[in-house]
Amino acid sequence: MTHKRNPSSDTAEEEFRTLYRHTARRVYAYARRQSDPDTAEQVVSDTFLAAWRHWSRLPDPVLPWLLLTARNALRTQWRTRHRQARLTTALVFQPSIATVPSAEAAALSHQHTLDAVARLNSDDREALLLIAWDGLDYAEAATVLGLSRSAFASRLSRARQRLDALLVDDDHHHYPASSAKEIPA
Amino acid sequence: MTTKPEFDLRATRPTDRTIDNEFTPARREAILNTVLDQHQVTAFWRRPGPRVLVAAGVALLLAGAATGAVTALRPDQERTPAVAQPSAAQPSTTQPSTGPSDDSPPPPVQQVVTLEQIADVAGQREGPVEVGPDEFRRIVTVSRYSDGTVITNESYIAADGWTWRKDSENGRVSWMLYRGVEGPLDPADLPTDPKALERELMKYHLGTESDTRGLFKLIQEVVATELAPPMVRAAAIELLADLAERPVRTIPAPKGGGETTPDITVVQGSISERRAIGTGFTDKSVPNLRYTMWFDVRTSEIVRTDHVSRDGSVYSNEVRSRTVVDNLPPEFVKKLGTERVEKYPGKR
């Protein structure tokens, strides 16, 4: 999504509100998969405060800039707290089952994939999720990670291979014959 | 390699509804309002130049005449901000570098770089150098004094700020191990909004010198430390840019009688082939006195600081190297150990 940033103070605030409402969830989800809820909220606040301060200079599209800023804000939070919060399963690894016809089978498959993703190293995981969850293209994802496009493509390729290997190795453990299984909330 | 894992991964992306269960619409709105409230302060603080102020004033008066109401201008809008002038004293420099010294792409080539642009760079970067929990930031600096003394400082700074340091002067070596945050200021806890940062820094201002000089020195502490988060550094540099635009006035000296005319100026230059922008504090009521911080325009890092005292004596400290290493050198471990206990073993 692109935004035309009008320097007029009257419309700028309205445009900013629109940008925020369209992208705040995305920034939160990005931060949340690397931190706890409180940290993720702080990252959202820091990110959009920076965006507001730089309003007239924001690039189009703006999402990579927001995610890069969020990434920096996360590292600030980690340095401040002298730790990196471990990934949790509270939100980010819960499968979406709302509209899939065979919800149970889909949920099992999704959980299988998510379990494998959780076992990847953080670099591999971030490369995959920037593409798959954040919807960035290679150039945009490379910007967020501070890499060249070719370096990012290499990282993504290796990440896919490792994920593929994990899924193939685990396949026979995650699809038992019986289908009845409770999906955690 | 297959594309199936990525296809599956896209299907597992948290939906808006899932996110809303945790990051509720009410919380999102609350954060938005907080951001906009902070910006109201920031907008007030970011005063436009005189031409824009005049145009805005005319527009307000015309609008007031049309509607029958007149909106009074805020008092600050009636002042004409000082325009930053280049410092008369030029640093001893070499020709600007034609290429970056690291792998990051250089900013667009421009005739003049502003502090606001430096602040943007500072806010975008992952700190001056990214340091993991088991790594150290290695900084090598050279300090020079007007009596000819030269001291080379080699420091290893851990992510928590603890610093292992070796100073070498004419063959004499001194060793130190200390927690990196010295004094009451902890950069990690400072606000990331420039106006809020100014209010916070003023709490540490002792009042024995002008507010401008006090702020300049406190900002120098913030931007020169290797421990300040990127957003805090960005806010500090933006605050510096604002100080450089404030009117220059002669006021009674807070202590010792007499007068003080504090001024902050901005100058373009280069330091050891790195393009730099220098921000200098002077007091027009005090001859010779000058403090200058030089920012690398590519990285926003401080590359050199210069002090000229009122008696004319000169001190400079230049950063020669910034890298990240995996462990302490054996010599440092032997002299200082690895336990985080302050040590000042003295000179050898």
Coordinates of C-alpha atoms in Angstrom, one line a residue, chain A residues 13 16-17 20-21 24-26 28-29 32 36-37 41-42 44-50 52-54 57 65 68-69 71-73 75-76 78-80 82 90-92 94-96 98 109-111 113-114 117 128-129 131-135 138 144-145 156-157 160-161 163-164 167 175, chain B residues 1-6 8-20 22-25 27-36 38-40 42 46 116 119-120 122-127 129-131 137 159-161 179 188-189 192-194 227-232 234-235 238:
Chain A
E13 CA -2.8 13.8 10.6
F16 CA -1.2 9.3 9.3
R17 CA -4.3 7.9 11.1
Y20 CA -1.7 3.6 11.3
R21 CA -5.0 1.8 11.0
A24 CA -0.3 -1.1 13.1
R25 CA -1.4 -4.7 13.2
R26 CA 1.4 -5.7 10.8
Y28 CA 2.6 -5.5 16.1
A29 CA 2.6 -9.0 14.6
R32 CA 5.2 -9.9 18.7
D36 CA 6.2 -10.4 24.6
P37 CA 3.0 -8.3 24.2
E41 CA 3.2 -2.6 22.0
Q42 CA 6.2 -0.4 22.9
V44 CA 4.5 -0.1 17.8
S45 CA 4.5 3.1 19.7
D46 CA 8.2 3.8 19.0
T47 CA 7.8 2.9 15.3
F48 CA 4.8 5.1 14.6
L49 CA 6.2 8.0 16.6
A50 CA 9.3 7.8 14.4
W52 CA 5.1 10.7 12.4
R53 CA 8.3 12.6 13.0
H54 CA 9.6 11.7 9.6
R57 CA 10.2 11.9 4.3
W65 CA 10.5 1.3 6.5
L68 CA 13.0 -1.8 9.7
T69 CA 12.2 0.8 12.3
R71 CA 13.4 -4.0 14.1
N72 CA 15.6 -1.3 15.5
A73 CA 13.2 -0.5 18.2
R75 CA 16.9 -4.2 19.5
T76 CA 16.7 -1.1 21.6
W78 CA 16.5 -5.9 24.1
R79 CA 19.5 -3.9 25.0
T80 CA 17.5 -2.0 27.6
H82 CA 19.6 -7.1 28.6
A90 CA 0.5 -17.6 22.8
L91 CA -0.3 -15.8 19.5
V92 CA 2.1 -16.2 16.7
Q94 CA -1.7 -20.4 16.7
P95 CA -3.1 -21.7 13.4
S96 CA -5.9 -19.9 11.7
A98 CA -11.8 -20.1 11.1
S109 CA -1.0 -29.3 8.9
H110 CA -0.5 -25.7 9.9
Q111 CA 0.8 -26.6 13.4
T113 CA 4.6 -26.2 9.6
L114 CA 4.7 -23.8 12.5
V117 CA 9.5 -23.0 11.6
L128 CA 10.7 -16.8 5.6
L129 CA 8.2 -14.8 7.6
I131 CA 8.0 -13.0 2.7
A132 CA 5.2 -15.3 3.9
W133 CA 3.6 -13.3 6.7
D134 CA 4.6 -9.7 6.0
G135 CA 4.1 -10.0 2.3
Y138 CA 12.8 -9.7 -1.9
V144 CA 14.5 -4.6 6.5
L145 CA 17.4 -7.0 7.2
L156 CA 15.9 -17.3 1.9
S157 CA 16.9 -20.2 -0.3
R160 CA 13.5 -22.9 2.6
Q161 CA 15.8 -25.9 2.2
L163 CA 12.4 -25.9 6.5
D164 CA 11.7 -28.4 3.8
L167 CA 9.0 -31.0 7.3
Y175 CA 0.0 -37.2 10.6
Chain B
M1 CA 13.5 -27.6 -2.5
T2 CA 9.7 -27.2 -2.7
T3 CA 7.4 -24.3 -2.5
K4 CA 4.9 -26.2 -0.3
P5 CA 6.4 -25.1 3.0
E6 CA 6.1 -21.4 2.1
D8 CA 1.7 -23.6 4.2
L9 CA 3.4 -20.8 6.0
R10 CA 1.3 -18.2 4.3
A11 CA -1.8 -20.0 5.3
T12 CA -0.7 -19.9 9.0
R13 CA -0.3 -16.1 9.0
P14 CA -2.1 -14.7 12.0
T15 CA -5.4 -13.1 10.9
D16 CA -6.5 -9.6 11.8
R17 CA -9.0 -11.2 14.1
T18 CA -6.4 -13.3 15.8
I19 CA -4.2 -10.2 16.3
D20 CA -7.1 -8.2 17.6
E22 CA -4.4 -9.6 21.9
F23 CA -3.7 -6.2 20.4
T24 CA -7.2 -5.0 20.8
P25 CA -8.7 -2.1 18.8
R27 CA -5.2 -0.6 22.7
R28 CA -4.4 0.3 19.2
E29 CA -6.3 3.5 19.4
A30 CA -4.7 4.4 22.8
I31 CA -1.3 4.0 21.3
L32 CA -2.3 6.1 18.3
N33 CA -3.5 8.9 20.6
T34 CA -0.3 8.7 22.6
V35 CA 1.8 9.1 19.4
L36 CA -0.3 12.0 18.2
Q38 CA 3.6 13.4 21.7
H39 CA 3.7 14.9 18.2
Q40 CA 1.8 17.9 19.3
T42 CA 7.2 17.8 18.7
R46 CA 10.0 22.0 15.3
E116 CA 18.3 16.4 10.8
A119 CA 19.4 12.1 13.1
D120 CA 17.5 10.1 10.4
A122 CA 21.0 7.5 13.6
G123 CA 17.4 6.4 14.0
Q124 CA 17.5 3.9 11.3
R125 CA 20.6 2.0 12.3
E126 CA 20.9 -0.8 14.8
G127 CA 23.0 1.3 17.1
V129 CA 27.5 -1.4 15.9
E130 CA 25.3 -4.4 16.7
V131 CA 26.6 -6.3 19.7
R137 CA 32.3 -3.7 20.8
A159 CA 26.2 -5.4 25.6
D160 CA 25.5 -4.6 29.2
G161 CA 27.9 -1.6 29.2
R179 CA 30.5 -0.3 34.2
A188 CA 19.0 3.5 27.7
D189 CA 16.3 5.2 29.9
T192 CA 13.1 9.2 22.3
D193 CA 11.2 12.5 21.7
P194 CA 13.5 15.5 21.4
L227 CA 25.4 2.4 24.7
A228 CA 22.6 4.8 23.6
P229 CA 19.8 3.2 21.7
P230 CA 19.3 4.4 18.1
M231 CA 16.1 6.3 18.8
V232 CA 17.7 8.1 21.8
A234 CA 18.4 10.4 16.9
A235 CA 16.4 12.5 19.4
E238 CA 17.5 16.5 16.6

